[in-house]
Coordinates of C-alpha atoms in Angstrom, one line a residue:
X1 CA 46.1 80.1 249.3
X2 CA 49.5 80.8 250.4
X3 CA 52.6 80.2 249.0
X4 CA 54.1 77.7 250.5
X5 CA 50.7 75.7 250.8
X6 CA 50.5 76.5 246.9
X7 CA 54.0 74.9 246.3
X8 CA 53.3 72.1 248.2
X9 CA 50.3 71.1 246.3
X10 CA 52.3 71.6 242.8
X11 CA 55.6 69.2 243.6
X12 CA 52.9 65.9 243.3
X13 CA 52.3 66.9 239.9
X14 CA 55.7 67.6 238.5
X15 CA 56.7 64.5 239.8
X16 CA 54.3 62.6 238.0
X17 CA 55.0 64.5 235.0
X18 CA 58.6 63.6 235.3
X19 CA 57.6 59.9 236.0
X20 CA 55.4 60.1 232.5
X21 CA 58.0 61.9 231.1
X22 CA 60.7 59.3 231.7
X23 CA 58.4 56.1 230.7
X24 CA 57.5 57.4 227.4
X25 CA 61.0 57.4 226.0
X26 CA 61.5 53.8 226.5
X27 CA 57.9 53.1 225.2
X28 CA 58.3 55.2 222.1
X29 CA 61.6 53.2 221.6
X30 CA 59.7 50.5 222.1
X31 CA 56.9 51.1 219.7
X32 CA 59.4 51.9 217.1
X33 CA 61.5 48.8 217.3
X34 CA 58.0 46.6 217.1
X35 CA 57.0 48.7 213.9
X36 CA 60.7 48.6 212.6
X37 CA 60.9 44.5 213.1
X38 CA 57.0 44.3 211.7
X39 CA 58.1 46.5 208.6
X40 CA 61.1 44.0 208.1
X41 CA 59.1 40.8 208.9
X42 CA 57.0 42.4 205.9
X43 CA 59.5 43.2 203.7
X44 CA 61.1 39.2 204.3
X45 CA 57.4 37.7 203.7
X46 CA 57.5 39.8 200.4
X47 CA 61.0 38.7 198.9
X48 CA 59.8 35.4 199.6
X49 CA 56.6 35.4 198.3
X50 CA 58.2 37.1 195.4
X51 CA 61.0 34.1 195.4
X52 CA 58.4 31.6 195.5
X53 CA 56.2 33.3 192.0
X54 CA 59.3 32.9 190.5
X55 CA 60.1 29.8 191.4
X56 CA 56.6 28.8 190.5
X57 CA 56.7 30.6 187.4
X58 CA 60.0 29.1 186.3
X59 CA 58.3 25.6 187.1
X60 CA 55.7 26.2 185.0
X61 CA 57.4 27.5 182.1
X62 CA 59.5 24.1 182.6
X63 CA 56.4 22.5 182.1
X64 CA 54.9 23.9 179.6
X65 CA 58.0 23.4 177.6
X66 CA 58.1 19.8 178.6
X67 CA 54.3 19.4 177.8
X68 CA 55.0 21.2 173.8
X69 CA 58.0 19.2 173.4
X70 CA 55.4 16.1 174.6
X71 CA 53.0 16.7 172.4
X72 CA 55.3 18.0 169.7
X73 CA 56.5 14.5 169.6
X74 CA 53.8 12.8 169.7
X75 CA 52.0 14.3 166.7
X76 CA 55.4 14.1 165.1
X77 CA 55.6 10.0 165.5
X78 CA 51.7 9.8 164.3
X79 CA 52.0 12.0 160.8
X80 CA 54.9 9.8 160.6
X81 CA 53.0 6.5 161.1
X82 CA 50.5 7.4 159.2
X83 CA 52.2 8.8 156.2
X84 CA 54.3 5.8 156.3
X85 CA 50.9 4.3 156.1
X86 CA 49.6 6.3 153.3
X87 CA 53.0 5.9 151.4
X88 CA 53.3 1.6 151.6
X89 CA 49.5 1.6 150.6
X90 CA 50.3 4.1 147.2
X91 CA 53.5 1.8 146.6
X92 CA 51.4 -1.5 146.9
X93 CA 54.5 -2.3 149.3
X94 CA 51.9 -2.3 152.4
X95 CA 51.6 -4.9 154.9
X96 CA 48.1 -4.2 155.1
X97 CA 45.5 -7.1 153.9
X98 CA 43.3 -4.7 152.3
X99 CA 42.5 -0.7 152.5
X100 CA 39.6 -1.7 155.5
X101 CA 42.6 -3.1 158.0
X102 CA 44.8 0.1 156.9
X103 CA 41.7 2.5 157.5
X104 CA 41.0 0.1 161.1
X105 CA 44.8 0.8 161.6
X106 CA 44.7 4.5 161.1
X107 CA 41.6 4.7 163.5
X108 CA 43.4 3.4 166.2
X109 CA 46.3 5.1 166.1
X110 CA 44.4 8.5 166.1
X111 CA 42.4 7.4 168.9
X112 CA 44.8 6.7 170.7
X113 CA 47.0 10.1 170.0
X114 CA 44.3 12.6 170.1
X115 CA 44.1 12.2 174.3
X116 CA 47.4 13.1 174.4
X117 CA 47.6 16.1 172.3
X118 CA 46.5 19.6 173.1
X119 CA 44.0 21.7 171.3
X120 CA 46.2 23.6 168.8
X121 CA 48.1 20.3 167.7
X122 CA 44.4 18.4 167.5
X123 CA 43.8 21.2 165.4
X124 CA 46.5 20.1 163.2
X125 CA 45.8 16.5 163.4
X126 CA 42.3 16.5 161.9
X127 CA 43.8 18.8 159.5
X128 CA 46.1 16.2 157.8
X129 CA 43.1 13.9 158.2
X130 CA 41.0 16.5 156.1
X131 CA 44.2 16.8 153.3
X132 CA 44.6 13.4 153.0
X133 CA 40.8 12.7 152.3
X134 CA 40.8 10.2 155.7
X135 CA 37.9 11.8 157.3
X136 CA 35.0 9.5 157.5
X137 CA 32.2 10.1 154.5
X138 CA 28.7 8.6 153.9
X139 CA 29.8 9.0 150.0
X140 CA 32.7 6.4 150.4
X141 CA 32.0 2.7 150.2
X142 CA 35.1 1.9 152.8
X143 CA 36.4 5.1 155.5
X144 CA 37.3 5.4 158.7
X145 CA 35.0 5.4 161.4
X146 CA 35.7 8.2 164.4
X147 CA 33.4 6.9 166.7
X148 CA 34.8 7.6 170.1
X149 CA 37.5 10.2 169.3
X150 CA 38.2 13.4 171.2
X151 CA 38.0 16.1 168.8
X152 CA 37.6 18.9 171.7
X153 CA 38.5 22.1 171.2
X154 CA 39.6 21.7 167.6
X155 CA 39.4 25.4 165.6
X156 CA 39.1 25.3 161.9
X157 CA 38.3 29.0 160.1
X158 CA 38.2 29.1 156.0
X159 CA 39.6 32.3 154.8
X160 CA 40.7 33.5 151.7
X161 CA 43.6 31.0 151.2
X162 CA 42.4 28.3 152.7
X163 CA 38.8 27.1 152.4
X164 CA 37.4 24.3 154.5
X165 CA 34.8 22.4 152.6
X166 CA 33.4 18.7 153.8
X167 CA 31.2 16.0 151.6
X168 CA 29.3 14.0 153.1
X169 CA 31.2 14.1 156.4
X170 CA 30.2 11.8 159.0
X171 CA 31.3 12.5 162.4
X172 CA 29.0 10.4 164.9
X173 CA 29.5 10.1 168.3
X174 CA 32.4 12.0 168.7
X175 CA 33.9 14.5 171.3
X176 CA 33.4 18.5 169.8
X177 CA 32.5 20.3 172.9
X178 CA 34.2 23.9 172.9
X179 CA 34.8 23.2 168.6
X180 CA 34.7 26.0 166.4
X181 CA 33.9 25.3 162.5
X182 CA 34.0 28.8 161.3
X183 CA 33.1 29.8 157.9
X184 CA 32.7 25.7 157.1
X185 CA 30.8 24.7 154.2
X186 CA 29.6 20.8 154.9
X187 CA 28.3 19.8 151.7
X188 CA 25.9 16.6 150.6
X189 CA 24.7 16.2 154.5
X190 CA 26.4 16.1 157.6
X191 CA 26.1 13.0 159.8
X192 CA 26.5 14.8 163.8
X193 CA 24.2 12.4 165.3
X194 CA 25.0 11.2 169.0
X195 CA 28.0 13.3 169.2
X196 CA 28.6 15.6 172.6
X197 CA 29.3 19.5 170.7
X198 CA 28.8 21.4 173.9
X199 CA 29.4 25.3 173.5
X200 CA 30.0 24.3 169.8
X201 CA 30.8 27.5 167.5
X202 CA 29.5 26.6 164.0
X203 CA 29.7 30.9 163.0
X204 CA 28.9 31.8 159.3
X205 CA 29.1 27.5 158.3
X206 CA 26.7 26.6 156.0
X207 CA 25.3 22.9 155.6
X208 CA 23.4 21.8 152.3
X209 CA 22.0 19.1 151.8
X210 CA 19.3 18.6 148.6
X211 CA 19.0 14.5 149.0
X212 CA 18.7 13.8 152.3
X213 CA 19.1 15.1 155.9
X214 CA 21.6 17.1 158.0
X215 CA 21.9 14.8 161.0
X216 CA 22.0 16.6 164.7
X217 CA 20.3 13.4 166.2
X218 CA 20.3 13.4 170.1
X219 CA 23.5 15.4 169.7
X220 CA 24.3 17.3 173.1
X221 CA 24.3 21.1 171.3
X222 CA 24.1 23.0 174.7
X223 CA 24.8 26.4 174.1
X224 CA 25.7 26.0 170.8
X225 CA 26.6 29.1 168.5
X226 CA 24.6 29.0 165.1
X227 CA 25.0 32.4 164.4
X228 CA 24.3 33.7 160.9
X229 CA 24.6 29.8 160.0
X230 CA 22.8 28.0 156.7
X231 CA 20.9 25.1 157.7
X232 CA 19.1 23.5 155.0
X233 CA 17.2 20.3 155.6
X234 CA 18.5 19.2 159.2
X235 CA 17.1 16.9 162.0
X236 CA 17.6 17.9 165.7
X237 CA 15.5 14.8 166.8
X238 CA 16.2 14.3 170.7
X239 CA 18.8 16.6 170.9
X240 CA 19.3 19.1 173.4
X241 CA 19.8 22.8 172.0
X242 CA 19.5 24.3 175.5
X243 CA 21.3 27.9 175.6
X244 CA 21.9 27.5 171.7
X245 CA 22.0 30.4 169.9
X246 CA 20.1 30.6 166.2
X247 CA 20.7 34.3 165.9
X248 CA 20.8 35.0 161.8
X249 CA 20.1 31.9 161.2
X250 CA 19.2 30.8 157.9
X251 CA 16.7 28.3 158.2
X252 CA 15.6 26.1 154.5
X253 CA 13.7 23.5 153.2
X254 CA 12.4 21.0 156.3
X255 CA 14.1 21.4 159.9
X256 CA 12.8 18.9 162.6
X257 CA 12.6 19.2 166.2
X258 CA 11.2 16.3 167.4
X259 CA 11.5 15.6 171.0
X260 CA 14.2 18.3 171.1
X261 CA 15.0 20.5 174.2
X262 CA 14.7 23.8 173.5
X263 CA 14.9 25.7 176.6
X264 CA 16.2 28.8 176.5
X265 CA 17.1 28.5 173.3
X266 CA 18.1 32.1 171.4
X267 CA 15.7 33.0 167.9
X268 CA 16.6 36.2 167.0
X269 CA 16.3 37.8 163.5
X270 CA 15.9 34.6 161.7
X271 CA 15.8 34.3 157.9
X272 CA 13.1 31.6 156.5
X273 CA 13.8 30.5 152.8
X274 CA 11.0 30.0 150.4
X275 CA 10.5 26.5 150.7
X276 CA 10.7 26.5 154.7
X277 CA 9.2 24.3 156.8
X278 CA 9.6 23.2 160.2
X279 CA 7.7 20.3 163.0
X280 CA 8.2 20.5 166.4
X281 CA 6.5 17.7 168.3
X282 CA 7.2 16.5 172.2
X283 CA 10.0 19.6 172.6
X284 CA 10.5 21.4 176.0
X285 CA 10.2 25.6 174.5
X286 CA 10.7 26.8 178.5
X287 CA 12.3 30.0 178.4
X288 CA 13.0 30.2 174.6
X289 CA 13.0 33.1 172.4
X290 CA 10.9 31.4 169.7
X291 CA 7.7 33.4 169.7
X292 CA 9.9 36.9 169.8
X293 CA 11.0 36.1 166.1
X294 CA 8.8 37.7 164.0
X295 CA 9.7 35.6 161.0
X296 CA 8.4 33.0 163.0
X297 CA 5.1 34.0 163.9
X298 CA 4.3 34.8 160.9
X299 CA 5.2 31.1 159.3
X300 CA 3.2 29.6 162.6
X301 CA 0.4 32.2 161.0
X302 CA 0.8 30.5 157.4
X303 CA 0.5 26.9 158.5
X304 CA 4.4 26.6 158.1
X305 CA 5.2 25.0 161.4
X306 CA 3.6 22.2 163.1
X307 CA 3.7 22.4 166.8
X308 CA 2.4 19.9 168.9
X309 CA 2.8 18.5 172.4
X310 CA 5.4 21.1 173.4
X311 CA 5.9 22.7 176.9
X312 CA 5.6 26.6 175.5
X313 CA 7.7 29.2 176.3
X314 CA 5.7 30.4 178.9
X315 CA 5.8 27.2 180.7
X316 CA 2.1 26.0 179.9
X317 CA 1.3 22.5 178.1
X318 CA 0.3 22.6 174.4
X319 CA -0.8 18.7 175.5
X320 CA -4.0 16.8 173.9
X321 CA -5.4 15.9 176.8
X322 CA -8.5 14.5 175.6
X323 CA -6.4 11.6 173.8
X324 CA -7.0 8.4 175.4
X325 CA -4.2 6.1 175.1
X326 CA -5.7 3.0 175.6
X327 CA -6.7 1.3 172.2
X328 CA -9.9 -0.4 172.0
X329 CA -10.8 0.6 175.5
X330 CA -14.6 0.5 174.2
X331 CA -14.6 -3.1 172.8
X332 CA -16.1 -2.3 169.5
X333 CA -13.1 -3.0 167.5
X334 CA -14.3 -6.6 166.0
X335 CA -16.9 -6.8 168.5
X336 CA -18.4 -9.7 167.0
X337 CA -15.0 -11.7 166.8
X338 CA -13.5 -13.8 169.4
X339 CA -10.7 -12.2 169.5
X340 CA -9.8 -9.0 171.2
X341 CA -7.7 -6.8 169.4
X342 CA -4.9 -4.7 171.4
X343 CA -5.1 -6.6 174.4
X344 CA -2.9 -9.2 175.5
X345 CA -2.1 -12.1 178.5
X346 CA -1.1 -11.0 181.6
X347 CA 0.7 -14.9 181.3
X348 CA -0.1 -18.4 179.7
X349 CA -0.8 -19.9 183.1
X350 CA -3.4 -22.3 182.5
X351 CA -5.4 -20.6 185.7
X352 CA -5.8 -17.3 183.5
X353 CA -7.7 -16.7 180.7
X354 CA -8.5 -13.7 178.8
X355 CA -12.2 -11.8 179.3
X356 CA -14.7 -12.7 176.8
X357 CA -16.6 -10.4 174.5
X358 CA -20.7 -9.8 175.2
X359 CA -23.2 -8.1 173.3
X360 CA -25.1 -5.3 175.2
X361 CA -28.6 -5.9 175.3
X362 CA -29.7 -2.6 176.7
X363 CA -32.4 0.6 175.8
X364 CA -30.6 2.7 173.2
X365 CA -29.9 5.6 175.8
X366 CA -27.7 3.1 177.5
X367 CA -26.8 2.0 174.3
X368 CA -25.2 4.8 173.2
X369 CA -22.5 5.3 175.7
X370 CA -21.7 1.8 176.2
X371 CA -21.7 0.4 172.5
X372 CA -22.4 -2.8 171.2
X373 CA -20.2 -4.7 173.5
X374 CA -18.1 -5.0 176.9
X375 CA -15.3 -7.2 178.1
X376 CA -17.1 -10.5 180.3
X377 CA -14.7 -10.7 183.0
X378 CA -17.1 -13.6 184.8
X379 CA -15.2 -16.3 185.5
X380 CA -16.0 -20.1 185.0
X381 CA -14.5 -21.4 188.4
X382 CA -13.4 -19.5 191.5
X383 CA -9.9 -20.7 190.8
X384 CA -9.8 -19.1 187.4
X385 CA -8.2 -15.4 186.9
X386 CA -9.7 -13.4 184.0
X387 CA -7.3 -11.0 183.0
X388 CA -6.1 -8.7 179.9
X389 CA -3.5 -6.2 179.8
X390 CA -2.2 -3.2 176.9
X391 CA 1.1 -1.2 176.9
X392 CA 1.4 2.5 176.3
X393 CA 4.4 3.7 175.7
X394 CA 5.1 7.8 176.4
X395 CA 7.8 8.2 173.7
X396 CA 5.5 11.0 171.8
X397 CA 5.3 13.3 175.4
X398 CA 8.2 12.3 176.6
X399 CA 9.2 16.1 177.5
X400 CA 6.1 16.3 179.8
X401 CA 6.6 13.0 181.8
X402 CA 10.4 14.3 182.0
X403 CA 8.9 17.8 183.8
X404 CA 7.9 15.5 186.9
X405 CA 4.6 17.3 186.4
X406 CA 2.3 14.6 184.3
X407 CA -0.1 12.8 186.1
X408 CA -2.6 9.6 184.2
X409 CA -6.2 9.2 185.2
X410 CA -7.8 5.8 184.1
X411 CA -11.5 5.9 183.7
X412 CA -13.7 2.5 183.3
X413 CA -17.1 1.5 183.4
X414 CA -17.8 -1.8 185.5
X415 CA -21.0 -3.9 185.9
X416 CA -19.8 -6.9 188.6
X417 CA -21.8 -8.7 191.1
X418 CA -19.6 -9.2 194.4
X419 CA -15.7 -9.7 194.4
X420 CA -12.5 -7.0 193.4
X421 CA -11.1 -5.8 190.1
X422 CA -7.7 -5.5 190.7
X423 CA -5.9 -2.3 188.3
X424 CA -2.2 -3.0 188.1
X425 CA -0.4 0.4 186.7
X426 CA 3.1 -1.1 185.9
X427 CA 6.0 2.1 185.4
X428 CA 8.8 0.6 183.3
X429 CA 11.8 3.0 183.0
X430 CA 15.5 2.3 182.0
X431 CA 16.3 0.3 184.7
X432 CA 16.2 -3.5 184.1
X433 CA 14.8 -4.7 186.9
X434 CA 11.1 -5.4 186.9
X435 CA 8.8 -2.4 188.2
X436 CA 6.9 -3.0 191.3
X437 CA 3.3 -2.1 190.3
X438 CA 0.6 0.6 192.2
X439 CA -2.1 -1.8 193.1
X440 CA -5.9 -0.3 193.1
X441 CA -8.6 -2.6 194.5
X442 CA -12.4 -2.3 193.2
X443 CA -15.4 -4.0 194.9
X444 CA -18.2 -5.4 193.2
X445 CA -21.5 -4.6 194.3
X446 CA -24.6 -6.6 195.7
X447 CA -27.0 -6.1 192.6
X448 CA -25.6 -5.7 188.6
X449 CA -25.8 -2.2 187.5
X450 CA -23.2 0.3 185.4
X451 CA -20.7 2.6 187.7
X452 CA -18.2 4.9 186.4
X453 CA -14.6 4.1 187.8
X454 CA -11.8 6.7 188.0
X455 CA -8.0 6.3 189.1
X456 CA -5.7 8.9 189.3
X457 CA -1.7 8.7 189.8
X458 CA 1.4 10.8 189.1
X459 CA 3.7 9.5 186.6
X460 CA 7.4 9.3 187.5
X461 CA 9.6 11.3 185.5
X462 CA 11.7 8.6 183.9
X463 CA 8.7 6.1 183.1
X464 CA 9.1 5.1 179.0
X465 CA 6.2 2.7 179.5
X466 CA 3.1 2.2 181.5
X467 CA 1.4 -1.0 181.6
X468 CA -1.9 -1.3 182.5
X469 CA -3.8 -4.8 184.0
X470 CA -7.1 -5.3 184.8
X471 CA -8.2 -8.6 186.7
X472 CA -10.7 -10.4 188.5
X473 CA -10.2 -13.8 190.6
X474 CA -12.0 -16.1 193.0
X475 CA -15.1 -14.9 192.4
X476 CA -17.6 -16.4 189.9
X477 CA -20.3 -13.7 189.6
X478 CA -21.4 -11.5 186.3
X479 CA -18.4 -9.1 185.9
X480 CA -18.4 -6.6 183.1
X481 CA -16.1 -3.6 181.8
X482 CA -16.6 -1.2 178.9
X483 CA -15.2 2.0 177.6
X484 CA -11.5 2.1 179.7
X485 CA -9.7 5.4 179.0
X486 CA -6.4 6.3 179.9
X487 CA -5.5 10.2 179.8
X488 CA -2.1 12.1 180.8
X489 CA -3.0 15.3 181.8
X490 CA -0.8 18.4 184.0
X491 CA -0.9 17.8 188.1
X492 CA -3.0 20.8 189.6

């Protein structure tokens, strides 16, 4: 190419070099004075932010000052009161009519102070309580009841120079959840029952009692630290000891836990006095440790503990499911009387009446599975209602009707010549209004001969009580019933 052709083609670049050249001056200034301003727009967030901790932190420091002084004065005024209290009733100068109206006095004045007092100064309170021999005991004819007080969070350690150690101390329904007895010695048994002692610390305490019973009764013990504790004679009837922890624990004389809800529940390395025993009826065991403690196997081996209608660890039913809850289902209880024992009125309506009893006259091979006698249900006039009813109450299984999983089955055997049995299965729970019943309808049959009858139903998981009715109406032909059985059994 020549020359001037190769010049030519060469200016078009340079100038747009020049042109690129030129523009990236302003846009590096540019780029710098956005990252400059950014930089400075971070640095200003910063000091603020920094301002505003401060500011915060100062606020709070105001506060928490405010909130000591607070409670400073309020425990001040009540060891005031209530040494004031103390002092007139030592001086017989009191203006109390008798020690009960001091002790009523002193009760509501702690009440009444504890909610406004934080942990460390709660601490202190139930302290002077504890020094001035105020705390509630089953050994004193007149003390103080706590029922009601929030004792949360309270800390109390014995060591060396100071040594914690309760008689007969009786704190019942009362507020404990996140306490910590360490190194406590409760002498001449505890009274706990009913009180709330979520994620309780109770390390190294020991509770004796040689006449009587260490009371946990349907105390909320969730996740409740017994380690290396001394337990001797206690009742966890109904309580719930989910999470707990008996690590070490020293276990003597007779421990119940009756209807208690283990799940979960920590056994580890466990130490079983001589005279040990334990029962665990109607307990939920899901999940807990129990059957990894080899010194308790080995008591289960000698006979030491009774368990019985618990939920295992492994989740499967230790349930009598052949027990039939129904009481004289069969008739022969004083089968020649006219009574019937264990069954009641539906109502005293003069159009109801209860069934009759009737001698079976039958072969013996008949015989045999039917008994002696049945219930008559025939009824005298169409307008006449033969009925009979029976309560079972679940309070023994409790655990398993609670697990949503329990389903009855009632069995009968029926001999009626035309119209309907009508089954009422009543489930009464907590709730006060009256249940509405499942309704099952059975039809006679043309000639009289024996059928076996089976109903099956879930149970709902807050049912305390089942009723069951059995009646016949407007119908006036031979009815009879024999050998009802009601059984609660695992839904498949």
């Amino acid at each position: 190419m020549p020359p001037k052709q190769t010049e030519r083609h060469e200016k078009p670049y340079m100038t747009w070099l020049k042109l690129a050249l030129g523009a990236l001056i302003p846009l590096a200034i540019a780029i710098g004075t956005v990252v400059i301003t950014v930089q400075q727009q971070h640095n200003e967030d910063r000091r603020f932010q920094q301002t505003q901790d401060n500011e915060n932190l100062r606020r709070e420091q105001d506060q928490q000052q405010a909130d000591n002084l607070h409670y400073q004065n309020v425990y001040s005024h009540y060891i005031l009161d209530i040494s004031n209290s103390i002092l007139k009733q030592q001086s017989q100068t009191t203006t109390f009519v008798d020690n009960r109206s001091r002790l009523d006095y002193i009760r509501s004045q702690t009440l009444t102070t504890l909610v406004d007092l934080d942990c460390q100064r709660k601490t202190w309170l139930f302290e002077f309580l504890y020094e001035n021999k105020l705390l509630p005991s089953h050994r004193q004819s007149i003390s103080m009841n706590l029922q009601g007080t929030d004792l949360s969070c309270i800390t109390l350690k014995s060591t060396i120079s100071k040594n914690f150690i309760f008689n007969g101390l009786v704190l019942s329904s009362v507020d404990l959840n996140d306490a910590s007895f360490i190194k406590c010695h409760f002498l001449d048994c505890a009274d706990f029952s009913d009180s709330s002692m979520e994620h309780i610390s109770l390390i190294e305490s020991s509770f004796h009692c040689f006449h009587g019973t260490n009371l946990f009764e349907r105390a909320i013990l969730s996740h409740a630290n017994f380690y290396r504790v001394f337990l001797y004679n206690a009742s966890f009837n109904e309580a719930d000891l989910t999470y707990a922890n008996f690590t070490s624990t020293v276990f003597g004389r007779k421990i119940v836990l009756t209807g208690a809800d283990l799940a979960f529940t920590t056994f580890k390395d466990v130490i079983l006095e001589d005279s040990f025993s334990m029962i665990i009826t109607n307990a939920n065991m899901t999940g807990a440790s129990f059957l990894e403690d080899k010194s308790l196997t080995k008591a289960m081996s000698q006979g030491l503990i009774e368990i019985m209608n618990v939920i295992l660890p492994n989740g499967t039913w230790l349930l009598n499911e052949t027990r039939n809850w129904i009481k004289n289902g069969n008739t022969e209880t004083n089968c020649t009387s006219l009574d019937i024992p264990d069954w009641q009125e539906i109502s005293s309506s003069p159009d109801r009446m209860l069934p009759t009893l009737s001698i079976i006259h039958l072969n013996e091979s008949v015989k045999s599975s039917l008994g002696s006698c049945s219930f008559n249900f025939t009824a005298a006039a169409t307008d006449t209602r033969v009925s009979m009813a029976q309560w079972i109450p679940f309070g023994d299984i409790s655990k398993f009707i609670q697990s949503s999983e329990a389903e009855c089955h009632l069995s009968f055997d029926t001999k009626c010549q035309g119209g309907v049995i009508q089954v009422h299965l009543y489930s009464f729970t907590s709730s006060p209004n009256f249940p509405e019943p499942s309704v099952f309808l059975i039809d006679g049959t043309d000639q009289l001969y024996w059928q076996k009858r089976t109903i099956s139903e879930k149970i709902r998981f807050d049912t305390g009580t089942v009723e069951v009715s059995i009646e016949r109406s407007n119908h006036t032909g031979l009815c009879y019933i024999d050998n009802i059985e009601f059984y609660v059994r695992r839904s498949e």
